[in-house]
PDB file of C-alpha atoms in Angstrom:
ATOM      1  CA  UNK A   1     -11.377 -85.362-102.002  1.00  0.00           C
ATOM      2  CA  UNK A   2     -11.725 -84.941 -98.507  1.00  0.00           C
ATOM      3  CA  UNK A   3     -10.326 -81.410 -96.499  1.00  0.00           C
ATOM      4  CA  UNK A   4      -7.047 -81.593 -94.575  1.00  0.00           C
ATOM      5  CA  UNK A   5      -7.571 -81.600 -90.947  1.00  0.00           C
ATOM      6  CA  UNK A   6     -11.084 -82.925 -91.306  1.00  0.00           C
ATOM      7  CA  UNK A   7     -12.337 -83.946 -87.205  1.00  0.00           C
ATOM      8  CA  UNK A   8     -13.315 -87.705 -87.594  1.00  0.00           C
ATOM      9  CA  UNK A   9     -16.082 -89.009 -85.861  1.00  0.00           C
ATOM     10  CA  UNK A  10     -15.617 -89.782 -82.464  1.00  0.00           C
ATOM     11  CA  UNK A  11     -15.935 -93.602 -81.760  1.00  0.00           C
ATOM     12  CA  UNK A  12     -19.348 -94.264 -81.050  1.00  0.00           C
ATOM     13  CA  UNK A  13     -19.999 -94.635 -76.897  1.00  0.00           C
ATOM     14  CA  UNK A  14     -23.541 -93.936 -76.693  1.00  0.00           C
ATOM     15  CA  UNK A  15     -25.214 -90.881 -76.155  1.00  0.00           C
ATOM     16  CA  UNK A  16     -23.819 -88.641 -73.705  1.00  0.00           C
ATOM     17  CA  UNK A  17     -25.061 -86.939 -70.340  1.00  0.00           C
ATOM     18  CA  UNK A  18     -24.417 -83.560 -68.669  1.00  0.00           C
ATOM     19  CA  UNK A  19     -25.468 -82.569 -65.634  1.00  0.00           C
ATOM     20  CA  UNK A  20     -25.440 -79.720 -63.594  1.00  0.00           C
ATOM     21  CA  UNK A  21     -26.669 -76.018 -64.484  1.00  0.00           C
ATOM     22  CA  UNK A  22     -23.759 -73.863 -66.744  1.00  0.00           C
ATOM     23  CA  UNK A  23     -23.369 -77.863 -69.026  1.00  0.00           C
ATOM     24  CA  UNK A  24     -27.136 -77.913 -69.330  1.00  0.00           C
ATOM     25  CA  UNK A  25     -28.087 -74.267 -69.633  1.00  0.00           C
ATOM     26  CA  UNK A  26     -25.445 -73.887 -72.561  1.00  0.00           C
ATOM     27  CA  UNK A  27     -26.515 -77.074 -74.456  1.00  0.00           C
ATOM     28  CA  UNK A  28     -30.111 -75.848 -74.550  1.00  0.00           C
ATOM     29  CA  UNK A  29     -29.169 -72.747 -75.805  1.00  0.00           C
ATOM     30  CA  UNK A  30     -26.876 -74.460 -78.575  1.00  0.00           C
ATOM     31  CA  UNK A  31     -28.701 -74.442 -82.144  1.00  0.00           C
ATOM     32  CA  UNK A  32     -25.953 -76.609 -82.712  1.00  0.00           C
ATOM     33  CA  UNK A  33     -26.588 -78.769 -79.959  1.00  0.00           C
ATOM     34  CA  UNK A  34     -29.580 -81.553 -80.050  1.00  0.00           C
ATOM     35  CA  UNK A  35     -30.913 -82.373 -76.500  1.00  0.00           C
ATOM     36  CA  UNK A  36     -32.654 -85.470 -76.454  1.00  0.00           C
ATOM     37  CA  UNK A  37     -33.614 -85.904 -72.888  1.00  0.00           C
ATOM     38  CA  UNK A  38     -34.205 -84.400 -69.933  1.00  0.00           C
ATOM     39  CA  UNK A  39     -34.615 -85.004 -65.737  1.00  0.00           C
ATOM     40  CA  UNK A  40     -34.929 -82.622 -63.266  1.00  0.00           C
ATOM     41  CA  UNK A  41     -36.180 -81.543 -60.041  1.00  0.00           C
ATOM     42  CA  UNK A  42     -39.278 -79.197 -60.034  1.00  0.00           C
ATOM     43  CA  UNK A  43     -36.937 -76.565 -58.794  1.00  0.00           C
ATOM     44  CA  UNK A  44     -34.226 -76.576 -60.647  1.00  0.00           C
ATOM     45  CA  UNK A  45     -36.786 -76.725 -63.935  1.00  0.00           C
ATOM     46  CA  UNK A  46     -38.407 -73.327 -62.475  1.00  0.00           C
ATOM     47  CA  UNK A  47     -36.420 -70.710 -64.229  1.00  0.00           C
ATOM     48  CA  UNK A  48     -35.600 -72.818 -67.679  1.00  0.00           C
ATOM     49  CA  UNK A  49     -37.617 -72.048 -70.726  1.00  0.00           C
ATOM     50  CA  UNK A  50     -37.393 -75.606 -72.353  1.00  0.00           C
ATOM     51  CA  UNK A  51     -38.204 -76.108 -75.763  1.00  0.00           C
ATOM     52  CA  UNK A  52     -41.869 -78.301 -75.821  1.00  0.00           C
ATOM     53  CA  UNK A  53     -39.928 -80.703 -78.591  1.00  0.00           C
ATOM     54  CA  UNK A  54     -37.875 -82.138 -75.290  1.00  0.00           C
ATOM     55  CA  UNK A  55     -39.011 -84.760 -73.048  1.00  0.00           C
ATOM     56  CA  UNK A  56     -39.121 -83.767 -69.487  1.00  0.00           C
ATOM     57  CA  UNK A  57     -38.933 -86.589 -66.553  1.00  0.00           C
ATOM     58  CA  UNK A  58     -39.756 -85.057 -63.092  1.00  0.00           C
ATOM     59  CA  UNK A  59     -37.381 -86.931 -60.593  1.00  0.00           C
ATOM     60  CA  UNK A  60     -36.230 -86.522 -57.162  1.00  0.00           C
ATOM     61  CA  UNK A  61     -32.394 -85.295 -56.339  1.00  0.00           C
ATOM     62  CA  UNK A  62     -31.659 -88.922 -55.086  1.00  0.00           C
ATOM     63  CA  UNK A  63     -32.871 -90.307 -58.188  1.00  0.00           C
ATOM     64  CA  UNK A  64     -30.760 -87.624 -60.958  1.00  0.00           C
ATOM     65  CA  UNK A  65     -27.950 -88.936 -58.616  1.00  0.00           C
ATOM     66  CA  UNK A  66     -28.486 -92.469 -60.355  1.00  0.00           C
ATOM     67  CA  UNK A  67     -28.107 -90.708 -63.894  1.00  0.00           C
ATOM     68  CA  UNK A  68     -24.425 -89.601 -63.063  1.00  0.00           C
ATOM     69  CA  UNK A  69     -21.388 -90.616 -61.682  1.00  0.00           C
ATOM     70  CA  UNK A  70     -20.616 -91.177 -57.991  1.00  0.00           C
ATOM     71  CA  UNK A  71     -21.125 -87.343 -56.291  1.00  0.00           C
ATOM     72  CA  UNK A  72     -21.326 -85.672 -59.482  1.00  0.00           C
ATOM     73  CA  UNK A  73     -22.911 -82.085 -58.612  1.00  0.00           C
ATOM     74  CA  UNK A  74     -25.941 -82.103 -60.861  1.00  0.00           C
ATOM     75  CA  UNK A  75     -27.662 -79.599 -59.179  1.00  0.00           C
ATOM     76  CA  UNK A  76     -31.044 -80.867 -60.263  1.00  0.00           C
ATOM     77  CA  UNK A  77     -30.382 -80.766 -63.976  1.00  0.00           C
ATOM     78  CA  UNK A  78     -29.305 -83.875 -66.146  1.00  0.00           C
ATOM     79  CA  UNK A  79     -29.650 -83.749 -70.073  1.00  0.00           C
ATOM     80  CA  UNK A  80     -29.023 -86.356 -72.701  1.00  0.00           C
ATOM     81  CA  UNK A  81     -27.396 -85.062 -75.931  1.00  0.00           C
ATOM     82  CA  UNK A  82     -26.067 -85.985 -79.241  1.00  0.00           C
ATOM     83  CA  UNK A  83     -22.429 -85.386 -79.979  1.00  0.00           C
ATOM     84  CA  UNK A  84     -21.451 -81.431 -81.479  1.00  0.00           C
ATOM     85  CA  UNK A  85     -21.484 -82.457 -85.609  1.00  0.00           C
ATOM     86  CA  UNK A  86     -17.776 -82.887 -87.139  1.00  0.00           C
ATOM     87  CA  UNK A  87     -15.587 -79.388 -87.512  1.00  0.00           C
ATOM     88  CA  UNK A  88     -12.967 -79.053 -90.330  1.00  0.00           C
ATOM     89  CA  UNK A  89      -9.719 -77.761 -89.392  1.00  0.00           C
ATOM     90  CA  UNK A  90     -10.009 -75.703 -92.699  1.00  0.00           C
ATOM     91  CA  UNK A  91     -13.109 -74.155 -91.651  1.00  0.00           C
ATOM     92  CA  UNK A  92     -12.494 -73.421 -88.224  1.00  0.00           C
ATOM     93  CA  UNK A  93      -9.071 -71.834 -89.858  1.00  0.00           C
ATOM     94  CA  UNK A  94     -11.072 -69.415 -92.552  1.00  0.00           C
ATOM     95  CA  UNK A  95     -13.589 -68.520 -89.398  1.00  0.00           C
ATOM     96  CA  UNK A  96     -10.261 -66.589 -88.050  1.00  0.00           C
ATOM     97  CA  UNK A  97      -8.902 -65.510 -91.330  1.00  0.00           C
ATOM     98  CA  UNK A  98      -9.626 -61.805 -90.608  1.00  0.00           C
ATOM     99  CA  UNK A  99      -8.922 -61.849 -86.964  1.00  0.00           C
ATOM    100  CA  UNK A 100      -6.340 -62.346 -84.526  1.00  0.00           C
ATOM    101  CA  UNK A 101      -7.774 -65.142 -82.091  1.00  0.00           C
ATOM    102  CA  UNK A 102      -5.311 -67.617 -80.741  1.00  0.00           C
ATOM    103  CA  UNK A 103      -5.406 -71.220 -81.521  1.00  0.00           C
ATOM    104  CA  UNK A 104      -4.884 -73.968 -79.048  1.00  0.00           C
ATOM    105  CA  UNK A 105      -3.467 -77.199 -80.051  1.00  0.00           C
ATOM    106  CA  UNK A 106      -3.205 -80.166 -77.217  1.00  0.00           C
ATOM    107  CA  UNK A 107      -0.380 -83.207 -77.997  1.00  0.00           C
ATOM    108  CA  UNK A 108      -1.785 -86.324 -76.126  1.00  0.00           C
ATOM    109  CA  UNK A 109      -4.164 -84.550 -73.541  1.00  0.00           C
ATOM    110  CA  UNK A 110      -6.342 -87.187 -72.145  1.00  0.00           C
ATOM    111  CA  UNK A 111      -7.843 -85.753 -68.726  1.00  0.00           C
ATOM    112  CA  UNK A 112     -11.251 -85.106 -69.660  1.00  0.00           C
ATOM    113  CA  UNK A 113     -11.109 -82.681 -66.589  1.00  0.00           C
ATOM    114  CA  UNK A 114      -7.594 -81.106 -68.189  1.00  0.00           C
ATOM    115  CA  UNK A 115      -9.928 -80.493 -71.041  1.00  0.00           C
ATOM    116  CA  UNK A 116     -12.769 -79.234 -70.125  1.00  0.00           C
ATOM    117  CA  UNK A 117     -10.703 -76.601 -68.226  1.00  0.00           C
ATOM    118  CA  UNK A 118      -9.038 -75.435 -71.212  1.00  0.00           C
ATOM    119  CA  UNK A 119     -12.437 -75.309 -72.753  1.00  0.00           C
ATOM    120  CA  UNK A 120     -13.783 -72.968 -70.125  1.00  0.00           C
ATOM    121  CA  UNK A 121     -10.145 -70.763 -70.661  1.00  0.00           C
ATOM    122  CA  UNK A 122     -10.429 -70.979 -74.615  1.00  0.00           C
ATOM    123  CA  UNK A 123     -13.879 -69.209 -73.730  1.00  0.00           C
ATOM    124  CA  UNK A 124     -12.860 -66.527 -71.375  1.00  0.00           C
ATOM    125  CA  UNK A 125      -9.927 -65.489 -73.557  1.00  0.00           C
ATOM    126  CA  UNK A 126     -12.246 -65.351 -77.215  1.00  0.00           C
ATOM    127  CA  UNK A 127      -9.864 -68.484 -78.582  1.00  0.00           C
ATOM    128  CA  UNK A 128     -11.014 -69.396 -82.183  1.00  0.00           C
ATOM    129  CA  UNK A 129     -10.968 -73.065 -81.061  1.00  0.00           C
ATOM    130  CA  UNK A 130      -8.255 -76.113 -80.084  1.00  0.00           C
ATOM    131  CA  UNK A 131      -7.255 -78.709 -81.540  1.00  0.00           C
ATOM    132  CA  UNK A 132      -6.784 -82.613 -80.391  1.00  0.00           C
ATOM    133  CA  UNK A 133      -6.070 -85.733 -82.136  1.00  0.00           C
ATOM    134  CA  UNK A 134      -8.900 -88.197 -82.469  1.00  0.00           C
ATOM    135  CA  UNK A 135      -7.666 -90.895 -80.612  1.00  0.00           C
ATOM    136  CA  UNK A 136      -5.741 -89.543 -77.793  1.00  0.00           C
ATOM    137  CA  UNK A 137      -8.362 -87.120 -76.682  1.00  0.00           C
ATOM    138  CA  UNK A 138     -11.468 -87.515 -74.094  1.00  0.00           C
ATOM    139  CA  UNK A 139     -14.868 -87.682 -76.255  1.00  0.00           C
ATOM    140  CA  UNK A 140     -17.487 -85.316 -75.418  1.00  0.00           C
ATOM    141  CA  UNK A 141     -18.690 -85.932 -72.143  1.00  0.00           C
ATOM    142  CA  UNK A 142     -20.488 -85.034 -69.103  1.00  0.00           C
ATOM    143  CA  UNK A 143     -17.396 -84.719 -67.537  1.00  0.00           C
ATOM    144  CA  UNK A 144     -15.767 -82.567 -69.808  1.00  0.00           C
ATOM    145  CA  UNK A 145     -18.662 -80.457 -69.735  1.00  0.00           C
ATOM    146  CA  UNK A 146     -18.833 -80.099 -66.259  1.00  0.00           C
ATOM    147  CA  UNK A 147     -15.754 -78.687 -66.458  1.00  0.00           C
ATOM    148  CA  UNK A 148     -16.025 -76.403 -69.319  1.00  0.00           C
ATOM    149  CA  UNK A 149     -18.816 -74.982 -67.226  1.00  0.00           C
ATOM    150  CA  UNK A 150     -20.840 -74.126 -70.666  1.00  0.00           C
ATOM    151  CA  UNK A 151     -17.836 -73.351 -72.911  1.00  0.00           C
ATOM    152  CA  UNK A 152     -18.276 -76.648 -74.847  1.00  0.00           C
ATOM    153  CA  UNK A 153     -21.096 -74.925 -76.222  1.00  0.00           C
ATOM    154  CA  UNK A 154     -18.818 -71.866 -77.362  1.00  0.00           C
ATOM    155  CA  UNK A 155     -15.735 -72.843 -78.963  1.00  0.00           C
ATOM    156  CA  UNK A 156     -15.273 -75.349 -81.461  1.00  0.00           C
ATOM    157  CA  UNK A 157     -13.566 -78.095 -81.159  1.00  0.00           C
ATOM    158  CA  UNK A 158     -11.909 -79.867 -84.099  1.00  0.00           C
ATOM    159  CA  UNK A 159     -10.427 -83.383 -84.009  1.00  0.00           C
ATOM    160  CA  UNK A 160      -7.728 -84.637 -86.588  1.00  0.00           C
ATOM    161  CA  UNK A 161      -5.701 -88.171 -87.052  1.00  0.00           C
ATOM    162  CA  UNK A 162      -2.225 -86.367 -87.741  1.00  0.00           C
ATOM    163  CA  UNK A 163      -1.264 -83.571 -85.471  1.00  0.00           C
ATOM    164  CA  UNK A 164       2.100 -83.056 -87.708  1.00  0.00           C
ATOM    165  CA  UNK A 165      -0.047 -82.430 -90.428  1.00  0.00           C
ATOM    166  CA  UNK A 166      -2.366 -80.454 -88.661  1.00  0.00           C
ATOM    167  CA  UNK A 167       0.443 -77.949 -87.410  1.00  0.00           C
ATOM    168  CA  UNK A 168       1.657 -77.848 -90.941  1.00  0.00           C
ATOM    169  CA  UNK A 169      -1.977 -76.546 -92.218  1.00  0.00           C
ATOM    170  CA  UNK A 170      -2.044 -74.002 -89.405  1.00  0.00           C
ATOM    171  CA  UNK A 171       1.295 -72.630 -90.414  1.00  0.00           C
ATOM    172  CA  UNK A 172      -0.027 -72.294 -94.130  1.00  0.00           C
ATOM    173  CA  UNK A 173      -2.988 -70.046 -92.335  1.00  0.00           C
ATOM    174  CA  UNK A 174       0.270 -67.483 -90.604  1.00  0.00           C
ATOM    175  CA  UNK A 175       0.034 -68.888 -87.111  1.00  0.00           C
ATOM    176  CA  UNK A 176       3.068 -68.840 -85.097  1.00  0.00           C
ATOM    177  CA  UNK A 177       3.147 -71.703 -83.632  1.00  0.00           C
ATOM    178  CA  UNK A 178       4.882 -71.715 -79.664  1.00  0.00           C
ATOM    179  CA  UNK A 179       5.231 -74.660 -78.088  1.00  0.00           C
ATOM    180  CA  UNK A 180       5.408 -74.852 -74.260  1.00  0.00           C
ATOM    181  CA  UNK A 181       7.698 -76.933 -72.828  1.00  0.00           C
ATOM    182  CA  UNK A 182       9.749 -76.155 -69.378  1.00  0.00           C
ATOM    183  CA  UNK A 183      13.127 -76.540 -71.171  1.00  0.00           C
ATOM    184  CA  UNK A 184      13.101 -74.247 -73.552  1.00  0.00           C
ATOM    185  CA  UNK A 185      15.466 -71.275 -73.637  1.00  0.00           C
ATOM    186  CA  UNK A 186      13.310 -68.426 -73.604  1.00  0.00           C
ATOM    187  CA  UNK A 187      10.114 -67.282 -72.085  1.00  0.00           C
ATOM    188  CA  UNK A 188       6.953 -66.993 -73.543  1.00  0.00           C
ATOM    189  CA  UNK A 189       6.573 -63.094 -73.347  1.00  0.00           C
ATOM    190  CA  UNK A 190       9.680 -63.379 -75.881  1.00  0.00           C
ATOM    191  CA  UNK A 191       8.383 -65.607 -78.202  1.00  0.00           C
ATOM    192  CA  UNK A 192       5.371 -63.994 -78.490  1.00  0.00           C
ATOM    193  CA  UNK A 193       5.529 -61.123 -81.530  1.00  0.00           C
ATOM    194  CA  UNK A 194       2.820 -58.337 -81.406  1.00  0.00           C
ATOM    195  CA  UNK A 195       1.770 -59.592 -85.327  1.00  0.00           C
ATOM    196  CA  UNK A 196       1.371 -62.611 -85.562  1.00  0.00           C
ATOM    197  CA  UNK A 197      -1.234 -64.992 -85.014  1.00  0.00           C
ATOM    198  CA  UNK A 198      -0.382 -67.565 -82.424  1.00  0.00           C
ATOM    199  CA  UNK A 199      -0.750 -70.641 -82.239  1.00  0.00           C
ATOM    200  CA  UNK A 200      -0.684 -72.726 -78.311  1.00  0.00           C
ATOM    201  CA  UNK A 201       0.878 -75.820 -78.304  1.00  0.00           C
ATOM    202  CA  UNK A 202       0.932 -77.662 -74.780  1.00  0.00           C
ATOM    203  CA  UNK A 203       1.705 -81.166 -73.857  1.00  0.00           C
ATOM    204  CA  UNK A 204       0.313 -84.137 -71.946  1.00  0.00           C
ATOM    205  CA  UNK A 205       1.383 -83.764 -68.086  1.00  0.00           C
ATOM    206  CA  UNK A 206       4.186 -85.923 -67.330  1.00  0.00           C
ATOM    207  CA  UNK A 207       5.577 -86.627 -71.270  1.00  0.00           C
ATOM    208  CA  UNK A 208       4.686 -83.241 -72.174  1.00  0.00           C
ATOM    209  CA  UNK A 209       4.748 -82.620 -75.919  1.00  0.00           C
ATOM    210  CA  UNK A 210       6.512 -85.666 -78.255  1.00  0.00           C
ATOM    211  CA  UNK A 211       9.756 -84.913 -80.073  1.00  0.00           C
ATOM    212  CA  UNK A 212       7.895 -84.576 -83.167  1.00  0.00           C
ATOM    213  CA  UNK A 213       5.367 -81.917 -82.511  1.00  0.00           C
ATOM    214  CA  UNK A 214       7.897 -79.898 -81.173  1.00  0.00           C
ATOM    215  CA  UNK A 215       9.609 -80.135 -84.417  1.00  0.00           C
ATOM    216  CA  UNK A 216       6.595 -78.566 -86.116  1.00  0.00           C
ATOM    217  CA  UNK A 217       6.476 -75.578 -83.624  1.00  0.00           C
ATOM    218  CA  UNK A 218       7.965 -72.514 -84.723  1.00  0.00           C
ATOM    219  CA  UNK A 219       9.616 -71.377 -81.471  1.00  0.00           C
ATOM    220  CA  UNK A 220       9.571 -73.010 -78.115  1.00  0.00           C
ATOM    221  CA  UNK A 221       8.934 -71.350 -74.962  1.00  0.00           C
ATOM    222  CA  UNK A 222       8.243 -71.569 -71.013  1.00  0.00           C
ATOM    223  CA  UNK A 223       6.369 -70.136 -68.314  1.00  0.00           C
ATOM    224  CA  UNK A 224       8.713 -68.452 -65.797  1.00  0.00           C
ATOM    225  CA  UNK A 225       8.249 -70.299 -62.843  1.00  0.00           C
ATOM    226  CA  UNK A 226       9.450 -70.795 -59.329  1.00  0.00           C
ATOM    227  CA  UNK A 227      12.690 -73.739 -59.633  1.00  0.00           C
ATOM    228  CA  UNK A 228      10.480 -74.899 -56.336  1.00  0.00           C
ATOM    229  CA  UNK A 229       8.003 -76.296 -58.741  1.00  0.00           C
ATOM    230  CA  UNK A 230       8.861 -78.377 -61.898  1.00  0.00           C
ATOM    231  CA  UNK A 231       5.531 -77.583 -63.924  1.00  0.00           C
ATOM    232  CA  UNK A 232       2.118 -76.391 -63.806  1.00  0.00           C
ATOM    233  CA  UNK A 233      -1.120 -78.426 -64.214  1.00  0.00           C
ATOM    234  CA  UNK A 234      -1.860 -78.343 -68.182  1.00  0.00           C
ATOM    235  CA  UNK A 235      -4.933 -76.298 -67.904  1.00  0.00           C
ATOM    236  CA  UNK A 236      -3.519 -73.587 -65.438  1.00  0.00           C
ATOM    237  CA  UNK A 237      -0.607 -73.359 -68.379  1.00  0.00           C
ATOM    238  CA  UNK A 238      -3.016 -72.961 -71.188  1.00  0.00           C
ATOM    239  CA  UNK A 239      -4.744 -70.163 -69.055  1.00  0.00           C
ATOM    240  CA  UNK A 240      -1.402 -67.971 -68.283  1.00  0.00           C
ATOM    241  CA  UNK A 241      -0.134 -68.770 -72.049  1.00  0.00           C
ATOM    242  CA  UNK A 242      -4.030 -67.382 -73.634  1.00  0.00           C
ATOM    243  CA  UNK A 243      -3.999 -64.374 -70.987  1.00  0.00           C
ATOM    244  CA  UNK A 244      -0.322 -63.418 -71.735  1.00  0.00           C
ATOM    245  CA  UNK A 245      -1.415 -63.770 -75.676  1.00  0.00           C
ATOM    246  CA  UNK A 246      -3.876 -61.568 -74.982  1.00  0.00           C
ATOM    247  CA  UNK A 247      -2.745 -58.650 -73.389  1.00  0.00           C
ATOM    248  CA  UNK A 248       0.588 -58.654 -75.468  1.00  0.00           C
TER     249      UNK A 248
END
């Protein structure tokens, strides 16, 4: 029988590439991670200590610029990986068992930018790991690596077909589960308890979070912000919500 919350495979769209240093760094200091490539300028390969198992291509700047988008920043370093293997929810839920690491859980986030932020958050606030659906979710990419600025590497990432179901399995584990939302009645400094486990669950910009995630929250909250704005980016949310878990 197969776990609950199990991360299904991500479609398959070819190997993908990171570039620039803190995305190529952290993937070659993965175990996890299998590098199958690599180009780079003489400089920027200077201070590495590559494994000998890697092929190395030499190449000019103007030429790693051909390997990425249009005015990525690969600062001389571009890598072709495989995909991170599968997570279970159920595993990455045991891993925190005995601690009190937040979880992030992200309804409909497609911005693989939006993303890769949170990543790089996740990381900076020790966040056992987040939590997407399969199919409304960016795949691993250069992109979202960029952006995590290494923490792809660092905090797992688990990918399920039912987020209901999902949020039910995380409330069998003791997470309080807060939902952010700008409507709701109370802040998040009140719906946060100094016992539980918590539990992050932010929205797609725009649509926010659908009616029925919020009906498998346990509380919704908001930010306090200024009436001059109506909402923050998604990834400056996640950041205030994991700092304001963390210093509870």
């Amino acid at each position: 029988m197969a776990k609950r919350g199990h991360r299904p495979s991500q479609a398959p769209v070819g190997r993908p590439r990171f570039w620039g240093r803190h995305a190529v760094t952290a993937a070659l200091a993965n175990p996890e991670r299998v590098v199958r490539k690599l180009w780079a300028t003489r400089e920027a390969l200077a201070s590495l200590d590559i494994p000998p198992v890697i092929p190395i291509t030499f190449a000019e700047v103007t030429d790693l610029a051909r390997l990425v988008p249009s005015d990525a920043p690969h600062q001389g370093l571009v890598a072709e990986v495989d995909p991170l293997e599968d997570i279970w929810l159920g595993d990455l839920l045991e891993q925190g068992a005995d601690d009190q690491r937040p979880l992030l859980v992200l309804d409909q986030v497609t911005d693989p930018h939006n993303v890769g932020a949170i990543l790089r958050s996740a990381a900076a606030f020790d966040a056992l790991g987040i939590i997407t659906q399969d199919r409304h979710a960016p795949p691993e990419s250069g992109t979202v690596a960029r952006a995590a600025s290494g923490a792809l590497e660092l905090v797992p990432w688990v990918r399920v077909v039912n987020l209901s179901r999902a949020l039910d399995e995380i409330a069998e584990a003791q997470y309080w589960r807060i939902g952010l939302t700008g409507e709701a009645p109370i802040p998040l400094n009140e719906a946060i308890t100094g016992s539980a486990r918590t539990c992050l669950v932010l929205g797609a910009e725009g649509e926010g979070m659908r009616r029925n995630t919020e009906e498998h929250c346990d509380v919704l909250a908001r930010l306090p912000i200024s009436p001059n704005i109506e909402s923050l980016n998604v990834s400056n949310a996640a950041a205030i919500a994991l700092y304001a878990v963390a210093t509870r």
